PDB file of C-alpha atoms and ligand atoms in Angstrom:
ATOM      1  CA  MET A  14     -12.098 135.748 -36.262  1.00 84.00           C
ATOM      2  CA  LYS A  15     -11.270 133.126 -38.901  1.00 85.00           C
ATOM      3  CA  LYS A  16     -11.852 130.316 -36.389  1.00 91.00           C
ATOM      4  CA  LYS A  17     -15.233 131.708 -35.355  1.00 94.00           C
ATOM      5  CA  LEU A  18     -16.221 132.161 -39.006  1.00 95.00           C
ATOM      6  CA  ASN A  19     -15.322 128.548 -39.798  1.00 95.00           C
ATOM      7  CA  LYS A  20     -17.333 127.283 -36.831  1.00 97.00           C
ATOM      8  CA  ILE A  21     -20.360 129.305 -37.936  1.00 97.00           C
ATOM      9  CA  ALA A  22     -19.986 128.045 -41.514  1.00 97.00           C
ATOM     10  CA  LYS A  23     -19.915 124.480 -40.222  1.00 97.00           C
ATOM     11  CA  ASP A  24     -22.983 124.973 -38.030  1.00 97.00           C
ATOM     12  CA  ILE A  25     -24.905 126.644 -40.869  1.00 98.00           C
ATOM     13  CA  ASN A  26     -24.102 123.777 -43.231  1.00 98.00           C
ATOM     14  CA  LEU A  27     -25.118 121.216 -40.614  1.00 98.00           C
ATOM     15  CA  PHE A  28     -28.408 123.024 -40.039  1.00 97.00           C
ATOM     16  CA  LEU A  29     -29.086 123.173 -43.795  1.00 98.00           C
ATOM     17  CA  LEU A  30     -28.204 119.515 -44.361  1.00 98.00           C
ATOM     18  CA  LYS A  31     -30.542 118.492 -41.559  1.00 97.00           C
ATOM     19  CA  PHE A  32     -33.307 120.758 -42.837  1.00 98.00           C
ATOM     20  CA  LEU A  33     -32.987 119.383 -46.376  1.00 97.00           C
ATOM     21  CA  SER A  34     -32.844 115.792 -45.140  1.00 96.00           C
ATOM     22  CA  LYS A  35     -36.308 116.247 -43.591  1.00 95.00           C
ATOM     23  CA  GLN A  36     -37.749 117.292 -46.941  1.00 95.00           C
ATOM     24  CA  LYS A  37     -38.904 115.119 -49.838  1.00 93.00           C
ATOM     25  CA  ARG A  38     -36.017 113.851 -51.918  1.00 94.00           C
ATOM     26  CA  THR A  39     -36.327 115.579 -55.259  1.00 97.00           C
ATOM     27  CA  ASP A  40     -34.231 115.744 -58.393  1.00 97.00           C
ATOM     28  CA  LEU A  41     -33.286 119.362 -57.663  1.00 98.00           C
ATOM     29  CA  ILE A  42     -31.710 118.754 -54.266  1.00 97.00           C
ATOM     30  CA  LYS A  43     -28.308 117.796 -55.688  1.00 98.00           C
ATOM     31  CA  SER A  44     -27.894 121.044 -57.615  1.00 98.00           C
ATOM     32  CA  MET A  45     -29.301 123.062 -54.696  1.00 98.00           C
ATOM     33  CA  LYS A  46     -26.756 121.579 -52.296  1.00 98.00           C
ATOM     34  CA  TYR A  47     -23.986 122.119 -54.824  1.00 98.00           C
ATOM     35  CA  GLY A  48     -24.643 125.858 -54.971  1.00 97.00           C
ATOM     36  CA  LEU A  49     -25.403 126.194 -51.276  1.00 97.00           C
ATOM     37  CA  LEU A  50     -23.072 124.217 -49.084  1.00 96.00           C
ATOM     38  CA  PRO A  51     -19.378 123.962 -49.927  1.00 90.00           C
ATOM     39  CA  GLY A  52     -16.957 126.848 -50.100  1.00 90.00           C
ATOM     40  CA  GLY A  53     -19.055 129.853 -49.115  1.00 93.00           C
ATOM     41  CA  LYS A  54     -17.644 132.018 -46.335  1.00 96.00           C
ATOM     42  CA  LYS A  55     -21.022 132.447 -44.600  1.00 97.00           C
ATOM     43  CA  ILE A  56     -20.016 135.981 -43.662  1.00 98.00           C
ATOM     44  CA  ARG A  57     -23.655 137.166 -43.526  1.00 98.00           C
ATOM     45  CA  SER A  58     -24.361 134.587 -40.831  1.00 98.00           C
ATOM     46  CA  LYS A  59     -21.298 135.760 -38.906  1.00 98.00           C
ATOM     47  CA  LEU A  60     -22.786 139.267 -38.898  1.00 98.00           C
ATOM     48  CA  ILE A  61     -26.069 137.965 -37.491  1.00 98.00           C
ATOM     49  CA  ILE A  62     -24.155 136.229 -34.684  1.00 98.00           C
ATOM     50  CA  ASP A  63     -22.039 139.350 -34.030  1.00 98.00           C
ATOM     51  CA  VAL A  64     -25.054 141.667 -33.816  1.00 98.00           C
ATOM     52  CA  GLY A  65     -26.846 138.960 -31.815  1.00 97.00           C
ATOM     53  CA  LYS A  66     -24.077 139.319 -29.250  1.00 96.00           C
ATOM     54  CA  ILE A  67     -24.935 143.003 -28.826  1.00 96.00           C
ATOM     55  CA  PHE A  68     -28.505 141.924 -27.981  1.00 96.00           C
ATOM     56  CA  ASN A  69     -27.423 138.929 -25.831  1.00 94.00           C
ATOM     57  CA  LEU A  70     -29.204 136.435 -28.095  1.00 95.00           C
ATOM     58  CA  ARG A  71     -29.115 132.655 -28.273  1.00 85.00           C
ATOM     59  CA  TYR A  72     -26.843 131.148 -30.897  1.00 92.00           C
ATOM     60  CA  HIS A  73     -29.237 128.521 -32.217  1.00 90.00           C
ATOM     61  CA  ASN A  74     -32.030 130.894 -33.267  1.00 92.00           C
ATOM     62  CA  LEU A  75     -29.451 133.054 -35.000  1.00 97.00           C
ATOM     63  CA  ILE A  76     -28.095 130.068 -36.937  1.00 97.00           C
ATOM     64  CA  GLN A  77     -31.602 129.350 -38.232  1.00 97.00           C
ATOM     65  CA  ILE A  78     -31.917 132.930 -39.506  1.00 98.00           C
ATOM     66  CA  GLY A  79     -28.411 132.714 -40.976  1.00 98.00           C
ATOM     67  CA  ALA A  80     -29.367 129.524 -42.807  1.00 98.00           C
ATOM     68  CA  ALA A  81     -32.292 131.315 -44.459  1.00 98.00           C
ATOM     69  CA  VAL A  82     -30.030 134.197 -45.483  1.00 98.00           C
ATOM     70  CA  GLU A  83     -27.407 131.834 -46.926  1.00 98.00           C
ATOM     71  CA  CYS A  84     -30.088 130.164 -49.077  1.00 98.00           C
ATOM     72  CA  ILE A  85     -31.076 133.515 -50.567  1.00 98.00           C
ATOM     73  CA  HIS A  86     -27.440 134.494 -51.013  1.00 98.00           C
ATOM     74  CA  ALA A  87     -26.628 131.178 -52.736  1.00 98.00           C
ATOM     75  CA  TYR A  88     -29.613 131.614 -55.059  1.00 98.00           C
ATOM     76  CA  SER A  89     -28.394 135.091 -55.962  1.00 98.00           C
ATOM     77  CA  LEU A  90     -24.925 133.757 -56.810  1.00 98.00           C
ATOM     78  CA  ILE A  91     -26.253 130.895 -58.930  1.00 98.00           C
ATOM     79  CA  HIS A  92     -28.320 133.347 -60.959  1.00 98.00           C
ATOM     80  CA  ASP A  93     -25.526 135.974 -60.990  1.00 98.00           C
ATOM     81  CA  ASP A  94     -23.254 133.487 -62.796  1.00 98.00           C
ATOM     82  CA  LEU A  95     -25.769 132.611 -65.536  1.00 98.00           C
ATOM     83  CA  PRO A  96     -24.823 133.460 -69.147  1.00 98.00           C
ATOM     84  CA  CYS A  97     -27.573 136.100 -69.291  1.00 98.00           C
ATOM     85  CA  MET A  98     -26.086 137.798 -66.240  1.00 98.00           C
ATOM     86  CA  ASP A  99     -22.317 137.801 -65.456  1.00 98.00           C
ATOM     87  CA  ASN A 100     -21.602 134.627 -67.426  1.00 98.00           C
ATOM     88  CA  ASP A 101     -19.073 133.171 -64.998  1.00 97.00           C
ATOM     89  CA  SER A 102     -18.013 129.547 -65.012  1.00 97.00           C
ATOM     90  CA  LEU A 103     -16.081 129.416 -61.738  1.00 97.00           C
ATOM     91  CA  ARG A 104     -17.649 129.874 -58.302  1.00 98.00           C
ATOM     92  CA  ARG A 105     -16.260 128.946 -54.894  1.00 97.00           C
ATOM     93  CA  GLY A 106     -13.381 127.171 -56.587  1.00 97.00           C
ATOM     94  CA  LYS A 107     -15.658 124.893 -58.636  1.00 97.00           C
ATOM     95  CA  LEU A 108     -17.698 125.012 -61.822  1.00 98.00           C
ATOM     96  CA  SER A 109     -20.645 127.350 -61.385  1.00 98.00           C
ATOM     97  CA  THR A 110     -23.988 125.603 -60.959  1.00 98.00           C
ATOM     98  CA  HIS A 111     -25.197 126.099 -64.548  1.00 98.00           C
ATOM     99  CA  LYS A 112     -21.872 124.766 -65.888  1.00 98.00           C
ATOM    100  CA  LYS A 113     -22.251 121.667 -63.777  1.00 98.00           C
ATOM    101  CA  PHE A 114     -25.986 120.992 -64.147  1.00 98.00           C
ATOM    102  CA  GLY A 115     -27.187 123.107 -67.086  1.00 98.00           C
ATOM    103  CA  GLU A 116     -28.943 126.456 -67.206  1.00 98.00           C
ATOM    104  CA  SER A 117     -32.516 125.416 -66.614  1.00 98.00           C
ATOM    105  CA  THR A 118     -31.543 123.316 -63.591  1.00 98.00           C
ATOM    106  CA  ALA A 119     -29.488 126.220 -62.194  1.00 98.00           C
ATOM    107  CA  ILE A 120     -32.430 128.606 -62.541  1.00 98.00           C
ATOM    108  CA  LEU A 121     -34.772 126.186 -60.820  1.00 98.00           C
ATOM    109  CA  ALA A 122     -32.262 125.305 -58.084  1.00 98.00           C
ATOM    110  CA  GLY A 123     -31.911 129.061 -57.485  1.00 98.00           C
ATOM    111  CA  ASN A 124     -35.674 129.543 -57.325  1.00 98.00           C
ATOM    112  CA  SER A 125     -35.960 126.665 -54.874  1.00 98.00           C
ATOM    113  CA  LEU A 126     -33.218 128.096 -52.641  1.00 98.00           C
ATOM    114  CA  LEU A 127     -35.028 131.419 -52.567  1.00 98.00           C
ATOM    115  CA  THR A 128     -38.298 129.880 -51.454  1.00 98.00           C
ATOM    116  CA  ILE A 129     -36.714 127.473 -48.980  1.00 98.00           C
ATOM    117  CA  ALA A 130     -35.541 130.530 -47.015  1.00 98.00           C
ATOM    118  CA  PHE A 131     -39.189 131.285 -46.252  1.00 98.00           C
ATOM    119  CA  GLU A 132     -39.790 127.670 -45.228  1.00 98.00           C
ATOM    120  CA  ILE A 133     -36.852 127.908 -42.809  1.00 98.00           C
ATOM    121  CA  LEU A 134     -38.133 131.131 -41.235  1.00 98.00           C
ATOM    122  CA  SER A 135     -41.733 129.934 -40.967  1.00 98.00           C
ATOM    123  CA  GLU A 136     -40.896 126.464 -39.659  1.00 97.00           C
ATOM    124  CA  LYS A 137     -43.219 125.395 -36.823  1.00 95.00           C
ATOM    125  CA  LYS A 138     -40.307 124.089 -34.802  1.00 93.00           C
ATOM    126  CA  PHE A 139     -38.559 127.480 -34.918  1.00 95.00           C
ATOM    127  CA  LYS A 140     -39.073 128.859 -31.423  1.00 92.00           C
ATOM    128  CA  LEU A 141     -40.147 132.409 -32.166  1.00 95.00           C
ATOM    129  CA  ASP A 142     -43.649 133.848 -31.929  1.00 96.00           C
ATOM    130  CA  ASP A 143     -45.597 134.071 -35.194  1.00 97.00           C
ATOM    131  CA  LYS A 144     -45.560 137.857 -35.237  1.00 97.00           C
ATOM    132  CA  THR A 145     -41.772 137.887 -35.116  1.00 98.00           C
ATOM    133  CA  LYS A 146     -41.535 135.261 -37.860  1.00 98.00           C
ATOM    134  CA  ILE A 147     -43.812 137.357 -40.078  1.00 98.00           C
ATOM    135  CA  LYS A 148     -41.668 140.436 -39.423  1.00 98.00           C
ATOM    136  CA  LEU A 149     -38.537 138.517 -40.426  1.00 98.00           C
ATOM    137  CA  ILE A 150     -40.137 137.086 -43.571  1.00 98.00           C
ATOM    138  CA  ASN A 151     -41.537 140.460 -44.528  1.00 98.00           C
ATOM    139  CA  LEU A 152     -38.153 142.155 -44.227  1.00 98.00           C
ATOM    140  CA  ILE A 153     -36.100 139.436 -45.918  1.00 98.00           C
ATOM    141  CA  SER A 154     -38.580 139.447 -48.829  1.00 98.00           C
ATOM    142  CA  GLU A 155     -38.225 143.187 -49.235  1.00 98.00           C
ATOM    143  CA  CYS A 156     -34.435 142.925 -49.119  1.00 98.00           C
ATOM    144  CA  SER A 157     -34.404 140.239 -51.815  1.00 98.00           C
ATOM    145  CA  GLY A 158     -36.877 141.552 -54.367  1.00 98.00           C
ATOM    146  CA  HIS A 159     -37.059 144.550 -56.664  1.00 98.00           C
ATOM    147  CA  SER A 160     -35.985 147.002 -53.987  1.00 96.00           C
ATOM    148  CA  GLY A 161     -33.154 144.717 -52.903  1.00 98.00           C
ATOM    149  CA  ILE A 162     -31.052 142.038 -54.586  1.00 98.00           C
ATOM    150  CA  ALA A 163     -33.113 141.611 -57.764  1.00 98.00           C
ATOM    151  CA  GLY A 164     -33.500 145.342 -58.317  1.00 98.00           C
ATOM    152  CA  GLY A 165     -29.817 145.941 -57.642  1.00 98.00           C
ATOM    153  CA  GLN A 166     -28.811 143.168 -60.027  1.00 98.00           C
ATOM    154  CA  TYR A 167     -31.043 144.759 -62.676  1.00 98.00           C
ATOM    155  CA  SER A 168     -29.215 148.083 -62.248  1.00 98.00           C
ATOM    156  CA  ASP A 169     -25.807 146.364 -62.205  1.00 98.00           C
ATOM    157  CA  LEU A 170     -26.515 144.818 -65.593  1.00 98.00           C
ATOM    158  CA  SER A 171     -28.129 147.868 -67.139  1.00 98.00           C
ATOM    159  CA  PHE A 172     -25.220 150.082 -66.030  1.00 98.00           C
ATOM    160  CA  GLU A 173     -22.633 148.018 -67.957  1.00 98.00           C
ATOM    161  CA  ARG A 174     -20.516 150.138 -70.326  1.00 97.00           C
ATOM    162  CA  LYS A 175     -22.292 153.341 -69.317  1.00 97.00           C
ATOM    163  CA  LYS A 176     -21.053 156.390 -67.485  1.00 95.00           C
ATOM    164  CA  ILE A 177     -23.070 156.345 -64.275  1.00 97.00           C
ATOM    165  CA  PRO A 178     -22.788 158.957 -61.491  1.00 97.00           C
ATOM    166  CA  LEU A 179     -21.230 157.844 -58.190  1.00 97.00           C
ATOM    167  CA  LYS A 180     -24.473 158.275 -56.277  1.00 98.00           C
ATOM    168  CA  LYS A 181     -26.287 155.849 -58.593  1.00 98.00           C
ATOM    169  CA  VAL A 182     -23.503 153.274 -58.397  1.00 98.00           C
ATOM    170  CA  ILE A 183     -23.621 153.380 -54.609  1.00 98.00           C
ATOM    171  CA  GLU A 184     -27.411 153.052 -54.679  1.00 98.00           C
ATOM    172  CA  MET A 185     -27.079 150.011 -56.943  1.00 98.00           C
ATOM    173  CA  GLN A 186     -24.484 148.371 -54.664  1.00 98.00           C
ATOM    174  CA  ILE A 187     -26.592 148.982 -51.581  1.00 98.00           C
ATOM    175  CA  LYS A 188     -29.539 147.314 -53.296  1.00 98.00           C
ATOM    176  CA  LYS A 189     -27.754 144.302 -54.736  1.00 98.00           C
ATOM    177  CA  THR A 190     -25.590 143.589 -51.685  1.00 98.00           C
ATOM    178  CA  GLY A 191     -26.289 146.034 -48.846  1.00 98.00           C
ATOM    179  CA  LYS A 192     -29.955 145.197 -48.324  1.00 98.00           C
ATOM    180  CA  LEU A 193     -29.336 141.591 -47.338  1.00 98.00           C
ATOM    181  CA  PHE A 194     -26.631 142.798 -44.945  1.00 98.00           C
ATOM    182  CA  SER A 195     -29.184 145.225 -43.482  1.00 98.00           C
ATOM    183  CA  PHE A 196     -31.510 142.310 -42.895  1.00 98.00           C
ATOM    184  CA  CYS A 197     -28.701 140.465 -41.075  1.00 98.00           C
ATOM    185  CA  CYS A 198     -28.071 143.441 -38.789  1.00 98.00           C
ATOM    186  CA  MET A 199     -31.767 144.146 -38.174  1.00 98.00           C
ATOM    187  CA  ALA A 200     -32.882 140.546 -37.518  1.00 98.00           C
ATOM    188  CA  PRO A 201     -31.352 140.383 -34.008  1.00 98.00           C
ATOM    189  CA  ALA A 202     -33.161 143.629 -33.071  1.00 98.00           C
ATOM    190  CA  ILE A 203     -36.410 142.160 -34.422  1.00 98.00           C
ATOM    191  CA  ILE A 204     -36.172 138.957 -32.433  1.00 97.00           C
ATOM    192  CA  SER A 205     -35.286 140.907 -29.276  1.00 97.00           C
ATOM    193  CA  LYS A 206     -38.251 143.202 -30.007  1.00 97.00           C
ATOM    194  CA  LYS A 207     -35.902 146.173 -29.622  1.00 97.00           C
ATOM    195  CA  TYR A 208     -37.549 147.978 -32.514  1.00 97.00           C
ATOM    196  CA  LYS A 209     -36.066 151.361 -31.641  1.00 97.00           C
ATOM    197  CA  TYR A 210     -32.719 150.022 -32.895  1.00 97.00           C
ATOM    198  CA  LEU A 211     -34.011 149.060 -36.330  1.00 98.00           C
ATOM    199  CA  LYS A 212     -33.135 152.318 -38.050  1.00 98.00           C
ATOM    200  CA  LYS A 213     -29.609 152.322 -36.673  1.00 97.00           C
ATOM    201  CA  PHE A 214     -28.937 148.724 -37.711  1.00 98.00           C
ATOM    202  CA  ASN A 215     -30.531 149.246 -41.100  1.00 98.00           C
ATOM    203  CA  LYS A 216     -27.901 151.915 -41.748  1.00 98.00           C
ATOM    204  CA  ILE A 217     -25.026 149.940 -40.199  1.00 98.00           C
ATOM    205  CA  GLY A 218     -26.018 146.927 -42.320  1.00 98.00           C
ATOM    206  CA  SER A 219     -26.236 148.804 -45.597  1.00 98.00           C
ATOM    207  CA  ASP A 220     -22.891 150.489 -44.881  1.00 98.00           C
ATOM    208  CA  ILE A 221     -21.265 147.111 -44.135  1.00 98.00           C
ATOM    209  CA  GLY A 222     -22.844 145.652 -47.282  1.00 98.00           C
ATOM    210  CA  LEU A 223     -21.571 148.539 -49.369  1.00 98.00           C
ATOM    211  CA  LEU A 224     -18.119 148.051 -47.839  1.00 98.00           C
ATOM    212  CA  PHE A 225     -18.356 144.343 -48.638  1.00 98.00           C
ATOM    213  CA  GLN A 226     -19.233 144.990 -52.292  1.00 98.00           C
ATOM    214  CA  ILE A 227     -16.435 147.560 -52.634  1.00 98.00           C
ATOM    215  CA  ALA A 228     -14.011 145.001 -51.179  1.00 97.00           C
ATOM    216  CA  ASP A 229     -15.354 142.451 -53.681  1.00 97.00           C
ATOM    217  CA  ASP A 230     -14.714 144.905 -56.514  1.00 97.00           C
ATOM    218  CA  LEU A 231     -11.179 145.566 -55.183  1.00 97.00           C
ATOM    219  CA  LEU A 232     -10.642 141.800 -55.105  1.00 96.00           C
ATOM    220  CA  ASP A 233     -11.811 141.528 -58.693  1.00 97.00           C
ATOM    221  CA  TYR A 234      -9.337 144.242 -59.632  1.00 96.00           C
ATOM    222  CA  SER A 235      -6.243 143.015 -57.832  1.00 94.00           C
ATOM    223  CA  GLY A 236      -7.048 139.578 -56.405  1.00 93.00           C
ATOM    224  CA  ASN A 237      -6.026 136.117 -57.381  1.00 93.00           C
ATOM    225  CA  THR A 238      -8.449 133.722 -59.115  1.00 95.00           C
ATOM    226  CA  LYS A 239      -7.169 130.688 -57.261  1.00 93.00           C
ATOM    227  CA  LYS A 240      -7.439 132.288 -53.830  1.00 94.00           C
ATOM    228  CA  ALA A 241     -10.761 134.004 -54.546  1.00 95.00           C
ATOM    229  CA  GLY A 242     -12.276 130.824 -55.999  1.00 96.00           C
ATOM    230  CA  LYS A 243     -13.802 132.890 -58.799  1.00 96.00           C
ATOM    231  CA  LYS A 244     -12.398 134.508 -61.879  1.00 96.00           C
ATOM    232  CA  THR A 245     -10.888 137.934 -61.149  1.00 96.00           C
ATOM    233  CA  LYS A 246     -10.258 140.917 -63.450  1.00 95.00           C
ATOM    234  CA  LYS A 247     -13.641 140.536 -65.101  1.00 96.00           C
ATOM    235  CA  ASP A 248     -15.421 143.723 -64.040  1.00 97.00           C
ATOM    236  CA  LEU A 249     -13.197 145.890 -66.216  1.00 95.00           C
ATOM    237  CA  LYS A 250     -13.738 143.668 -69.272  1.00 96.00           C
ATOM    238  CA  LYS A 251     -17.480 143.751 -68.756  1.00 96.00           C
ATOM    239  CA  GLY A 252     -17.492 147.506 -68.207  1.00 97.00           C
ATOM    240  CA  LYS A 253     -19.136 147.137 -64.789  1.00 98.00           C
ATOM    241  CA  ALA A 254     -19.988 150.387 -63.022  1.00 98.00           C
ATOM    242  CA  THR A 255     -17.953 150.244 -59.808  1.00 98.00           C
ATOM    243  CA  LEU A 256     -16.276 152.755 -57.531  1.00 98.00           C
ATOM    244  CA  ILE A 257     -12.972 151.678 -59.070  1.00 97.00           C
ATOM    245  CA  SER A 258     -14.174 152.547 -62.559  1.00 96.00           C
ATOM    246  CA  LEU A 259     -15.143 156.025 -61.316  1.00 96.00           C
ATOM    247  CA  LEU A 260     -12.502 156.889 -58.717  1.00 97.00           C
ATOM    248  CA  GLY A 261      -9.598 154.597 -59.538  1.00 97.00           C
ATOM    249  CA  TYR A 262      -8.103 151.869 -57.346  1.00 96.00           C
ATOM    250  CA  LYS A 263      -6.244 154.021 -54.807  1.00 97.00           C
ATOM    251  CA  ASN A 264      -9.129 156.398 -54.179  1.00 98.00           C
ATOM    252  CA  THR A 265     -11.474 153.451 -53.795  1.00 97.00           C
ATOM    253  CA  ILE A 266      -9.236 152.090 -51.046  1.00 97.00           C
ATOM    254  CA  LYS A 267      -9.368 155.513 -49.375  1.00 97.00           C
ATOM    255  CA  TYR A 268     -13.155 155.570 -49.752  1.00 98.00           C
ATOM    256  CA  SER A 269     -13.443 152.138 -48.150  1.00 97.00           C
ATOM    257  CA  ASN A 270     -11.225 153.080 -45.211  1.00 97.00           C
ATOM    258  CA  ASN A 271     -13.323 156.190 -44.599  1.00 98.00           C
ATOM    259  CA  LEU A 272     -16.489 154.137 -44.782  1.00 98.00           C
ATOM    260  CA  LYS A 273     -15.061 151.665 -42.270  1.00 98.00           C
ATOM    261  CA  SER A 274     -14.229 154.484 -39.824  1.00 97.00           C
ATOM    262  CA  LYS A 275     -17.749 155.824 -40.209  1.00 98.00           C
ATOM    263  CA  ILE A 276     -19.211 152.414 -39.355  1.00 98.00           C
ATOM    264  CA  PHE A 277     -16.910 152.038 -36.356  1.00 98.00           C
ATOM    265  CA  LYS A 278     -18.051 155.433 -35.090  1.00 97.00           C
ATOM    266  CA  ASN A 279     -21.638 154.249 -35.318  1.00 96.00           C
ATOM    267  CA  LEU A 280     -20.731 151.175 -33.255  1.00 97.00           C
ATOM    268  CA  TYR A 281     -18.936 153.131 -30.537  1.00 96.00           C
ATOM    269  CA  VAL A 282     -21.999 153.202 -28.256  1.00 96.00           C
ATOM    270  CA  PHE A 283     -21.971 149.410 -27.932  1.00 96.00           C
ATOM    271  CA  GLY A 284     -18.500 149.368 -26.383  1.00 96.00           C
ATOM    272  CA  LYS A 285     -16.957 145.934 -25.857  1.00 96.00           C
ATOM    273  CA  LYS A 286     -20.104 144.181 -27.094  1.00 96.00           C
ATOM    274  CA  GLY A 287     -19.285 145.406 -30.586  1.00 96.00           C
ATOM    275  CA  THR A 288     -15.803 143.849 -30.668  1.00 96.00           C
ATOM    276  CA  ASP A 289     -16.714 140.761 -32.713  1.00 96.00           C
ATOM    277  CA  LEU A 290     -18.645 142.860 -35.210  1.00 97.00           C
ATOM    278  CA  LYS A 291     -15.651 145.160 -35.637  1.00 97.00           C
ATOM    279  CA  GLY A 292     -13.434 142.120 -36.193  1.00 97.00           C
ATOM    280  CA  THR A 293     -15.735 140.951 -38.982  1.00 97.00           C
ATOM    281  CA  ILE A 294     -15.698 144.400 -40.575  1.00 98.00           C
ATOM    282  CA  ASN A 295     -11.886 144.439 -40.533  1.00 97.00           C
ATOM    283  CA  TYR A 296     -11.888 140.988 -42.121  1.00 97.00           C
ATOM    284  CA  ILE A 297     -14.246 142.191 -44.859  1.00 96.00           C
ATOM    285  CA  LEU A 298     -11.634 144.689 -46.040  1.00 94.00           C
ATOM    286  CA  GLU A 299      -8.573 142.505 -45.564  1.00 92.00           C
ATOM    287  CA  ARG A 300      -9.839 139.231 -47.056  1.00 89.00           C
ATOM    288  CA  SER A 301      -8.391 137.600 -50.140  1.00 85.00           C
ATOM    289  CA  LYS A 302     -11.534 135.545 -50.907  1.00 91.00           C
TER     290      LYS A 302
HETATM  291  C1  LIG B 418     -20.072 137.311 -53.292  1.00 55.61           C
HETATM  292  O1  LIG B 418     -20.442 137.100 -51.976  1.00 55.61           O
HETATM  293  C2  LIG B 418     -21.061 138.167 -53.981  1.00 55.61           C
HETATM  294  C3  LIG B 418     -21.162 139.517 -53.468  1.00 55.61           C
HETATM  295  C4  LIG B 418     -22.220 139.989 -52.942  1.00 55.61           C
HETATM  296  C5  LIG B 418     -20.054 140.427 -53.604  1.00 55.61           C
HETATM  297  P1  LIG B 418     -19.522 136.292 -50.948  1.00 55.61           P
HETATM  298  O2  LIG B 418     -18.098 136.767 -51.088  1.00 55.61           O
HETATM  299  O3  LIG B 418     -20.119 136.348 -49.602  1.00 55.61           O
HETATM  300  O4  LIG B 418     -19.582 134.815 -51.523  1.00 55.61           O
HETATM  301  P2  LIG B 418     -19.339 133.409 -50.803  1.00 55.61           P
HETATM  302  O5  LIG B 418     -20.643 133.014 -50.198  1.00 55.61           O
HETATM  303  O6  LIG B 418     -18.267 133.569 -49.767  1.00 55.61           O
HETATM  304  O7  LIG B 418     -18.933 132.496 -51.918  1.00 55.61           O
HETATM  305  C1  LIG B 419     -22.997 139.981 -57.028  1.00 55.61           C
HETATM  306  O1  LIG B 419     -21.981 140.895 -57.276  1.00 55.61           O
HETATM  307  C2  LIG B 419     -23.945 140.501 -56.049  1.00 55.61           C
HETATM  308  C3  LIG B 419     -25.110 139.614 -55.866  1.00 55.61           C
HETATM  309  C4  LIG B 419     -26.133 140.090 -55.291  1.00 55.61           C
HETATM  310  C5  LIG B 419     -25.130 138.230 -56.277  1.00 55.61           C
HETATM  311  P1  LIG B 419     -20.804 140.359 -58.203  1.00 55.61           P
HETATM  312  O2  LIG B 419     -21.308 139.966 -59.531  1.00 55.61           O
HETATM  313  O3  LIG B 419     -19.674 141.311 -58.130  1.00 55.61           O
HETATM  314  O4  LIG B 419     -20.387 139.031 -57.398  1.00 55.61           O
HETATM  315  P2  LIG B 419     -19.242 138.042 -57.864  1.00 55.61           P
HETATM  316  O5  LIG B 419     -17.992 138.858 -57.992  1.00 55.61           O
HETATM  317  O6  LIG B 419     -19.679 137.436 -59.144  1.00 55.61           O
HETATM  318  O7  LIG B 419     -19.157 137.075 -56.720  1.00 55.61           O
HETATM  319 MG1  LIG B 420     -22.906 140.474 -60.768  1.00 55.61          MG
HETATM  320 MG1  LIG B 421     -20.769 138.199 -60.682  1.00 55.61          MG
HETATM  321 MG1  LIG B 422     -17.604 140.792 -57.963  1.00 55.61          MG
END
């Protein structure tokens, strides 16, 4: 699993470097690359490849979709670290983008990474029909905006130091993290035109995303800053609304194991074809970064 993940990360970075090298050289590129390329796990891209396997899809098209997703993800991290948001100075084992380049540059690099995702998906050279490209762009936009990442981040910040019911916390985590995972799981069904699977993979994706965010919160609680590449033990200080703050550490682990079993049950119908995806889901819970 680790080997496959590293290979995908390498291929995504190569794709992105090539894509950027074809564009005009601007003053923002350095800060964009800094927040985008080194250190990220590229786990969302791995999910696209894993689900792609279920649909017997070609690797290269999936890498292009993964590259777009990683741009949006990197933008969300750059903005997440800003002083007006989580105010974090360490990301992926390095200074966060605003610490390195300044706040205004970080905001603009983030904006540019968001929009470049749409350039990647609409690229002429990308061998998908226009209707499919529009479907992908439509869905990734929805998953990133006010009903996805941005909306979820808004709730995350407004929930700080408040007593929030479990249902609302889960809703917030699905928006800020789960929606982009849903996109990753739905994109292979879209490009295979197997639309009847969309609902199923929407649910599988948001469950995996929720699991991923819970694992991230567990890592914040008990993980190691050096290994994680970002400062840990911050959620408690900030009064973040998490499952841990509501249920405690041990019960959150139980919750995550139950959630994992539920996802595995949903994948049962795909038999052996779902093996890689299951491996990634196991990794999501066991990781230390
Ligand atoms: C961190 O995401 C932010 C969350 C949504 C929890 P990742 O853990 O995927 O971050 P990188 O890309 O590997 O740095
Ligand atoms: C961030 O969640 C989720 C995003 C959509 C960016 P966190 O704030 O927990 O992510 P980390 O812990 O800073 O990576
Ligand atoms: Mg945050
Ligand atoms: Mg954060
Ligand atoms: Mg976190």
